[in-house]
Coordinates of C-alpha atoms and ligand atoms in Angstrom, one line a residue:
M1 CA 74.8 -155.5 -15.0
A2 CA 77.2 -153.1 -13.3
P3 CA 76.9 -153.2 -9.5
V4 CA 74.7 -150.4 -8.1
S5 CA 76.5 -148.2 -5.7
I6 CA 74.7 -147.9 -2.4
A7 CA 76.7 -144.9 -1.5
S8 CA 75.1 -142.6 -4.1
N9 CA 72.7 -140.4 -2.1
P10 CA 72.4 -136.9 -3.5
Q11 CA 71.6 -135.6 0.0
S12 CA 74.8 -136.8 1.6
D13 CA 77.2 -134.2 3.1
A14 CA 79.9 -135.1 0.6
D15 CA 77.7 -134.3 -2.4
I16 CA 76.5 -131.1 -0.8
L17 CA 80.0 -130.1 0.1
Q18 CA 81.1 -130.5 -3.5
S19 CA 78.3 -128.5 -5.1
R20 CA 75.8 -126.8 -3.0
P21 CA 72.5 -126.2 -4.8
D22 CA 70.5 -123.1 -3.7
R23 CA 68.4 -123.5 -0.7
Q24 CA 70.4 -126.4 0.7
P25 CA 71.4 -125.8 4.4
L26 CA 75.1 -125.0 4.7
P27 CA 77.0 -128.3 4.7
P28 CA 79.2 -129.2 7.7
L29 CA 82.9 -129.4 7.0
L30 CA 83.4 -132.5 9.1
G31 CA 83.6 -135.5 6.9
G32 CA 85.4 -133.5 4.1
S33 CA 88.5 -135.3 2.7
I34 CA 91.7 -133.3 2.0
A35 CA 90.6 -133.1 -1.6
E36 CA 87.1 -131.8 -0.7
L37 CA 88.5 -129.3 1.8
T38 CA 91.1 -128.1 -0.7
Q39 CA 88.4 -127.3 -3.2
W40 CA 86.4 -125.6 -0.5
V41 CA 89.3 -123.5 0.7
K42 CA 90.1 -122.5 -2.9
D43 CA 86.4 -121.5 -3.4
Q44 CA 86.8 -119.3 -0.4
G45 CA 89.6 -117.5 -2.1
Q46 CA 92.2 -118.9 0.3
P47 CA 95.5 -120.6 -0.5
A48 CA 95.4 -124.4 -0.8
Y49 CA 97.7 -125.1 2.2
R50 CA 94.9 -123.8 4.4
A51 CA 93.1 -127.1 3.7
K52 CA 95.7 -129.1 5.5
Q53 CA 95.4 -126.8 8.5
L54 CA 91.7 -127.1 8.4
H55 CA 91.8 -130.9 8.2
Q56 CA 94.1 -131.0 11.2
W57 CA 92.0 -128.6 13.3
I58 CA 88.8 -130.5 12.5
Y59 CA 90.0 -134.1 13.0
E60 CA 92.8 -133.7 15.6
R61 CA 92.4 -130.4 17.4
G62 CA 88.6 -130.5 18.1
A63 CA 87.7 -127.2 16.4
R64 CA 84.0 -126.7 16.9
S65 CA 83.7 -123.5 14.8
L66 CA 85.9 -121.8 12.2
M67 CA 86.4 -119.1 14.9
D68 CA 88.4 -121.6 16.9
I69 CA 91.0 -122.0 14.1
T70 CA 93.4 -119.3 15.3
V71 CA 95.9 -119.9 12.5
F72 CA 93.4 -118.6 10.0
P73 CA 93.1 -114.8 9.3
K74 CA 90.6 -113.2 11.5
T75 CA 88.7 -111.4 8.7
W76 CA 88.1 -114.7 6.9
R77 CA 87.1 -116.5 10.1
E78 CA 84.6 -113.8 10.8
A79 CA 83.2 -113.8 7.3
A80 CA 82.9 -117.6 7.3
A81 CA 81.8 -118.0 10.9
E82 CA 78.3 -119.3 10.1
I83 CA 79.7 -122.3 8.1
P84 CA 79.3 -125.2 10.5
I85 CA 82.0 -127.7 11.3
G86 CA 79.3 -130.2 12.3
R87 CA 79.8 -130.8 16.0
S88 CA 77.1 -131.8 18.4
E89 CA 76.4 -130.5 21.9
L90 CA 76.9 -132.8 25.0
H91 CA 73.5 -133.4 26.5
H92 CA 74.3 -136.0 29.0
R93 CA 77.4 -138.1 30.1
S94 CA 77.5 -141.1 32.4
E95 CA 80.4 -143.3 33.4
S96 CA 80.3 -146.8 34.8
R97 CA 82.8 -148.2 37.3
D98 CA 84.8 -150.0 34.6
G99 CA 85.3 -146.8 32.6
T100 CA 82.7 -147.3 29.9
V101 CA 81.1 -143.9 29.1
K102 CA 77.7 -143.3 27.6
F103 CA 77.0 -140.0 25.9
L104 CA 73.8 -138.5 24.8
L105 CA 74.6 -135.9 22.1
K106 CA 72.3 -133.2 20.9
M107 CA 72.2 -132.6 17.1
T108 CA 71.5 -129.2 15.6
D109 CA 67.8 -130.0 15.2
G110 CA 67.6 -131.0 18.9
Q111 CA 67.5 -134.8 18.2
I112 CA 69.3 -136.9 20.8
V113 CA 71.8 -139.6 19.8
E114 CA 73.4 -142.2 21.9
T115 CA 77.1 -143.1 21.7
V116 CA 79.3 -145.3 23.9
G117 CA 83.0 -145.3 24.5
I118 CA 84.4 -148.6 25.7
P119 CA 88.1 -148.5 26.9
T120 CA 90.4 -151.5 27.5
R121 CA 94.1 -151.4 28.0
D122 CA 95.0 -151.5 24.4
R123 CA 91.8 -150.4 22.7
L124 CA 89.2 -147.6 22.7
T125 CA 86.1 -148.8 20.9
V126 CA 83.2 -146.4 20.0
C127 CA 79.7 -147.8 19.5
V128 CA 78.1 -145.3 17.1
S129 CA 74.5 -144.7 16.1
S130 CA 73.6 -144.5 12.5
Q131 CA 70.0 -143.3 12.8
V132 CA 67.7 -141.6 15.3
G133 CA 65.4 -144.5 16.1
C134 CA 65.1 -147.6 13.9
A135 CA 62.5 -148.8 11.5
M136 CA 63.3 -152.5 11.9
G137 CA 61.1 -153.0 15.0
C138 CA 63.0 -155.9 16.7
D139 CA 60.9 -157.0 19.6
F140 CA 63.7 -157.0 22.2
C141 CA 65.3 -153.6 21.3
A142 CA 64.6 -150.3 23.0
T143 CA 65.5 -148.4 19.9
G144 CA 63.2 -150.5 17.7
K145 CA 60.3 -150.0 20.1
G146 CA 60.6 -146.3 19.7
G147 CA 60.2 -146.3 15.9
F148 CA 62.2 -144.4 13.3
V149 CA 62.8 -140.7 13.3
R150 CA 65.5 -139.9 10.8
N151 CA 68.9 -140.9 9.3
L152 CA 72.1 -139.4 10.7
S153 CA 74.4 -137.6 8.3
R154 CA 78.0 -138.5 7.7
S155 CA 79.2 -135.6 9.9
E156 CA 76.8 -136.6 12.7
I157 CA 78.3 -140.1 12.7
L158 CA 81.9 -138.8 12.7
D159 CA 81.1 -136.3 15.4
Q160 CA 80.3 -139.2 17.8
V161 CA 83.8 -140.7 17.3
L162 CA 85.5 -137.4 17.7
T163 CA 83.5 -136.7 20.9
V164 CA 84.7 -140.0 22.5
Q165 CA 88.3 -139.4 21.3
E166 CA 88.3 -136.0 22.8
D167 CA 86.6 -137.1 26.1
F168 CA 89.1 -139.9 26.7
D169 CA 92.0 -137.8 25.3
R170 CA 93.1 -141.0 23.6
R171 CA 93.0 -142.3 20.0
V172 CA 89.9 -144.4 19.0
S173 CA 91.1 -147.7 17.7
N174 CA 87.8 -149.5 16.8
V175 CA 84.4 -148.3 15.7
V176 CA 81.3 -150.5 15.8
F177 CA 78.0 -149.5 14.2
M178 CA 76.0 -151.1 17.0
G179 CA 74.3 -148.1 18.5
M180 CA 70.8 -146.8 17.5
G181 CA 69.6 -147.6 14.0
E182 CA 70.2 -149.9 11.2
P183 CA 73.3 -148.9 9.3
L184 CA 72.3 -150.6 6.0
H185 CA 69.1 -148.6 6.1
N186 CA 71.2 -145.5 5.8
P187 CA 74.0 -146.7 3.6
A188 CA 75.1 -143.5 1.9
A189 CA 76.0 -141.7 5.2
V190 CA 77.3 -144.9 6.8
L191 CA 79.7 -145.8 4.0
S192 CA 80.9 -142.2 3.5
A193 CA 81.5 -142.0 7.3
A194 CA 83.3 -145.3 7.3
R195 CA 85.7 -144.0 4.6
S196 CA 86.3 -140.9 6.5
L197 CA 86.9 -142.8 9.7
N198 CA 89.7 -144.6 7.8
Q199 CA 91.1 -141.8 5.7
D200 CA 90.6 -138.7 7.9
I201 CA 90.6 -140.1 11.5
G202 CA 93.0 -143.0 10.8
I203 CA 91.0 -146.0 12.0
G204 CA 92.0 -149.2 10.3
K205 CA 89.4 -150.5 7.9
R206 CA 89.3 -153.9 9.6
Y207 CA 88.7 -152.2 12.9
I208 CA 85.4 -150.8 11.6
T209 CA 82.4 -153.1 12.2
I210 CA 79.0 -152.7 10.5
S211 CA 76.3 -154.6 12.4
T212 CA 73.1 -155.2 10.5
V213 CA 69.9 -157.1 10.8
G214 CA 70.1 -157.6 7.0
I215 CA 68.3 -155.8 4.3
P216 CA 67.8 -157.7 1.0
G217 CA 70.5 -156.9 -1.6
R218 CA 72.5 -154.6 0.7
I219 CA 75.1 -157.2 2.0
R220 CA 76.0 -158.0 -1.6
Q221 CA 76.3 -154.3 -2.4
L222 CA 78.4 -153.8 0.7
A223 CA 80.9 -156.4 -0.6
N224 CA 81.0 -154.4 -3.9
E225 CA 82.0 -151.3 -2.1
R226 CA 85.4 -152.9 -1.2
L227 CA 85.3 -151.3 2.2
Q228 CA 87.1 -154.2 4.0
A229 CA 84.9 -153.5 7.1
T230 CA 84.0 -156.3 9.4
L231 CA 80.4 -157.5 8.8
A232 CA 78.4 -158.5 11.9
V233 CA 74.9 -159.9 11.1
S234 CA 72.2 -159.9 13.8
L235 CA 70.9 -163.4 13.2
H236 CA 69.2 -164.1 16.6
A237 CA 67.4 -167.3 15.5
P238 CA 68.4 -170.5 13.6
N239 CA 65.3 -170.6 11.3
Q240 CA 63.0 -168.3 9.4
A241 CA 59.8 -168.6 11.6
L242 CA 61.5 -168.0 14.9
R243 CA 63.6 -165.1 13.4
E244 CA 60.5 -163.4 12.0
S245 CA 58.8 -163.6 15.4
I246 CA 61.5 -161.5 17.0
V247 CA 62.9 -159.6 14.0
P248 CA 59.9 -158.5 12.0
S249 CA 61.9 -157.1 9.1
A250 CA 63.2 -160.7 8.5
A251 CA 59.9 -161.4 6.8
S252 CA 61.3 -159.9 3.6
Y253 CA 64.6 -161.8 3.8
P254 CA 64.6 -165.6 3.9
I255 CA 67.2 -166.8 6.3
E256 CA 68.8 -169.1 3.6
E257 CA 69.2 -166.2 1.3
L258 CA 70.8 -164.1 4.2
I259 CA 73.3 -166.8 4.9
E260 CA 74.1 -167.2 1.2
D261 CA 74.8 -163.5 1.0
C262 CA 77.0 -163.7 4.0
R263 CA 79.0 -166.6 2.5
D264 CA 79.4 -164.5 -0.7
Y265 CA 80.6 -161.6 1.4
A266 CA 83.2 -163.7 3.1
A267 CA 84.3 -165.2 -0.2
E268 CA 84.6 -161.8 -1.9
T269 CA 86.2 -159.9 0.9
G270 CA 88.2 -162.6 2.6
R271 CA 86.7 -161.4 5.9
R272 CA 85.2 -163.7 8.4
V273 CA 81.5 -162.8 9.2
T274 CA 80.3 -162.5 12.7
F275 CA 76.8 -163.6 13.6
E276 CA 75.2 -161.9 16.6
Y277 CA 72.8 -164.1 18.5
I278 CA 70.8 -162.5 21.4
L279 CA 69.9 -165.2 24.0
L280 CA 66.3 -164.9 25.1
A281 CA 65.3 -167.5 27.8
G282 CA 62.8 -170.0 26.5
V283 CA 62.7 -168.4 23.1
N284 CA 65.9 -169.2 21.2
D285 CA 68.2 -170.8 23.8
S286 CA 67.1 -174.4 23.6
Y287 CA 69.4 -177.4 22.7
E288 CA 67.3 -177.7 19.5
C289 CA 68.0 -174.1 18.5
M290 CA 71.7 -174.6 19.1
E291 CA 71.7 -177.8 16.9
E292 CA 69.8 -176.0 14.2
L293 CA 72.2 -173.0 14.4
A294 CA 75.3 -175.2 14.1
E295 CA 73.7 -177.0 11.1
L296 CA 72.8 -173.6 9.5
L297 CA 76.4 -172.4 9.7
H298 CA 78.0 -175.8 8.9
G299 CA 81.2 -175.4 6.8
F300 CA 81.1 -171.6 7.1
Q301 CA 84.1 -169.8 8.6
A302 CA 81.9 -167.7 10.7
H303 CA 82.0 -166.5 14.3
V304 CA 79.0 -166.5 16.6
N305 CA 78.8 -163.8 19.2
L306 CA 76.2 -164.7 21.9
I307 CA 74.6 -161.7 23.5
P308 CA 72.8 -162.3 26.8
Y309 CA 69.6 -160.3 26.6
N310 CA 69.5 -157.1 28.5
P311 CA 66.0 -156.5 29.8
I312 CA 64.1 -153.5 28.5
D313 CA 60.8 -152.2 30.0
E314 CA 58.5 -152.7 27.0
V315 CA 58.6 -156.6 26.8
D316 CA 59.0 -159.4 29.3
Y317 CA 61.8 -161.5 27.7
K318 CA 64.3 -162.9 30.2
R319 CA 68.0 -163.5 30.1
P320 CA 68.8 -167.2 30.3
D321 CA 70.7 -168.2 33.5
P322 CA 74.5 -168.3 33.3
T323 CA 74.6 -172.1 33.1
R324 CA 72.3 -172.2 30.1
I325 CA 74.4 -169.5 28.4
R326 CA 77.6 -171.5 29.1
D327 CA 76.1 -174.7 27.9
F328 CA 74.8 -173.1 24.7
M329 CA 78.3 -171.8 24.0
Q330 CA 80.0 -175.1 24.8
A331 CA 77.7 -177.1 22.6
L332 CA 78.5 -174.8 19.6
D333 CA 82.2 -175.0 20.4
D334 CA 81.9 -178.9 20.5
R335 CA 80.5 -178.6 16.9
N336 CA 83.5 -176.6 15.8
V337 CA 81.6 -173.3 15.5
A338 CA 83.8 -170.4 16.6
V339 CA 81.8 -168.8 19.4
S340 CA 82.2 -166.1 22.1
I341 CA 80.0 -164.4 24.7
R342 CA 79.6 -160.7 24.6
R343 CA 80.7 -159.3 28.0
T344 CA 78.3 -156.7 29.3
R345 CA 80.7 -153.9 30.1
G346 CA 80.0 -151.3 32.7
L347 CA 76.4 -151.6 32.0
E348 CA 74.7 -152.2 35.2
S349 CA 71.6 -150.7 33.6
D350 CA 70.7 -149.3 30.2
A351 CA 73.1 -151.8 28.6
A352 CA 72.1 -152.0 25.0
C353 CA 72.5 -148.9 22.9
G354 CA 69.3 -147.0 22.8
Q355 CA 68.3 -147.8 26.3
L356 CA 69.9 -144.9 28.0
R357 CA 68.1 -142.5 25.6
A358 CA 64.9 -144.4 26.0
N359 CA 65.1 -144.3 29.8
L360 CA 66.2 -140.8 30.2
G361 CA 62.8 -139.5 29.5
K362 CA 61.3 -141.7 32.2
P363 CA 60.8 -140.6 35.8
T364 CA 62.8 -143.5 37.3
G365 CA 66.1 -141.5 37.5
R366 CA 68.0 -144.6 36.4
V367 CA 70.7 -142.5 34.7
G368 CA 72.4 -141.7 38.0
R369 CA 73.5 -145.2 38.5
F370 CA 76.4 -144.7 36.1
G371 CA 78.1 -142.6 38.7
G372 CA 77.9 -139.0 37.7
D373 CA 79.8 -136.7 35.5
R374 CA 83.5 -136.6 34.8
R375 CA 83.6 -133.8 32.3
R376 CA 87.0 -132.7 31.2
Ligands
SAH401 N1 70.6 -152.4 13.8 C1 71.9 -153.1 13.9 C2 72.9 -152.4 14.8 C3 72.4 -151.8 16.0 S1 71.7 -153.0 17.2 C4 71.7 -154.5 14.3 O1 70.6 -154.9 14.8 O2 72.6 -155.3 14.1 C5 73.2 -153.6 17.8 C6 73.1 -154.9 18.6 O3 72.4 -154.7 19.9 C7 72.3 -156.0 17.9 O4 73.0 -157.1 17.8 C8 71.1 -156.1 18.8 O5 70.6 -157.4 18.7 C9 71.6 -155.8 20.1 N2 70.6 -155.5 21.1 C10 69.4 -154.7 20.9 N3 68.6 -154.8 22.0 C11 69.3 -155.5 22.9 C12 68.9 -155.9 24.2 N4 67.8 -155.6 24.8 N5 69.8 -156.7 24.9 C13 71.0 -157.1 24.3 N6 71.3 -156.8 23.0 C14 70.5 -156.0 22.3
SF4_402 FE1 67.0 -151.7 14.8 FE2 69.1 -153.2 15.4 FE3 67.3 -152.5 17.3 FE4 66.7 -154.3 15.5 S1 68.2 -154.5 17.0 S2 65.4 -152.5 16.1 S3 67.7 -153.5 13.7 S4 68.6 -151.1 16.2

């Protein structure tokens, strides 16, 4: 049987941009490839070379409306002014001492989406959201606790990357789908956005990471898409029973099957898979858990990224003490499992994606701890 494409969603911006059925809202131009924009420009009765200008103004010059594109004839700009480019409004911005910046962006329907820009000397990484909320309900996750609201569209995902790029006035080098939402629960928009990140914004395929808790069948389908993105799987436990107790959606995906799908992904794409493992004191940080994890991944060219738990208000898990975290890492290393610890950057509070948004609505005023606004 031919592989089923997970990118075929008739509601995606791309499809709407190509042929807009009556009563559809006007599609945003952001996310359009040169080919799609050329078609659109021609449909508008304009010469094809305008598409290249449009592409440059959307992706490099930060146009927020067609009215901004001063090289276009005024009469056309005015006539087409209601056609959206697909940019959000800045709702909140907070910066930590090490330069990490969190953004809350307001979408056209008023929904708020969280995005983080993480700079280092030679990289600028954006942690993007793929959904408003999340249906997976992980017990330790602020986003999961809030439930699912809706999918983000391709343009709403790309907008987050452009927002960070413009704010830092520096090219984004890496994009990680580790913000709010489960990317493989919204595959059409995520894959379409990933392609556009590569082709329109110029981010290397291998510098795009899709982090997933795992949805049956979708990792195999992702391999079929030949996207060459980095796959990160939120494993969090070395066996099915423990995994289900903290990741409820795991009930429909036996851990052995998940690992098998990851092995296939690595074999088919030639890419090493990363396993994320949140460390919760007294839950999954024991010596036995570590042994079981090493056994589970035996012979697999995988990489384990240990994530010290960042406390959220809704549950009383605890972060293991630093010695335990180090010992867990060392023991995996001794068993030849490639392992690293995720450094919590600039995130004195509200560290995990989804937490800033969750906490903004609360009367604690925690947001101010990031040190105020630095709007350009
Ligand atoms: N839904 C996807 C991607 C978004 S979550 C996934 O789960 O992989 C991105 C990462 O943030 C996941 O690895 C998740 O385990 C982690 N995370 C969520 N809540 C956290 C918390 N309270 N402390 C530390 N990491 C957390
Ligand atoms: Fe969803 Fe990921 Fe949070 Fe789980 S950790 S609830 S999959 S966003």
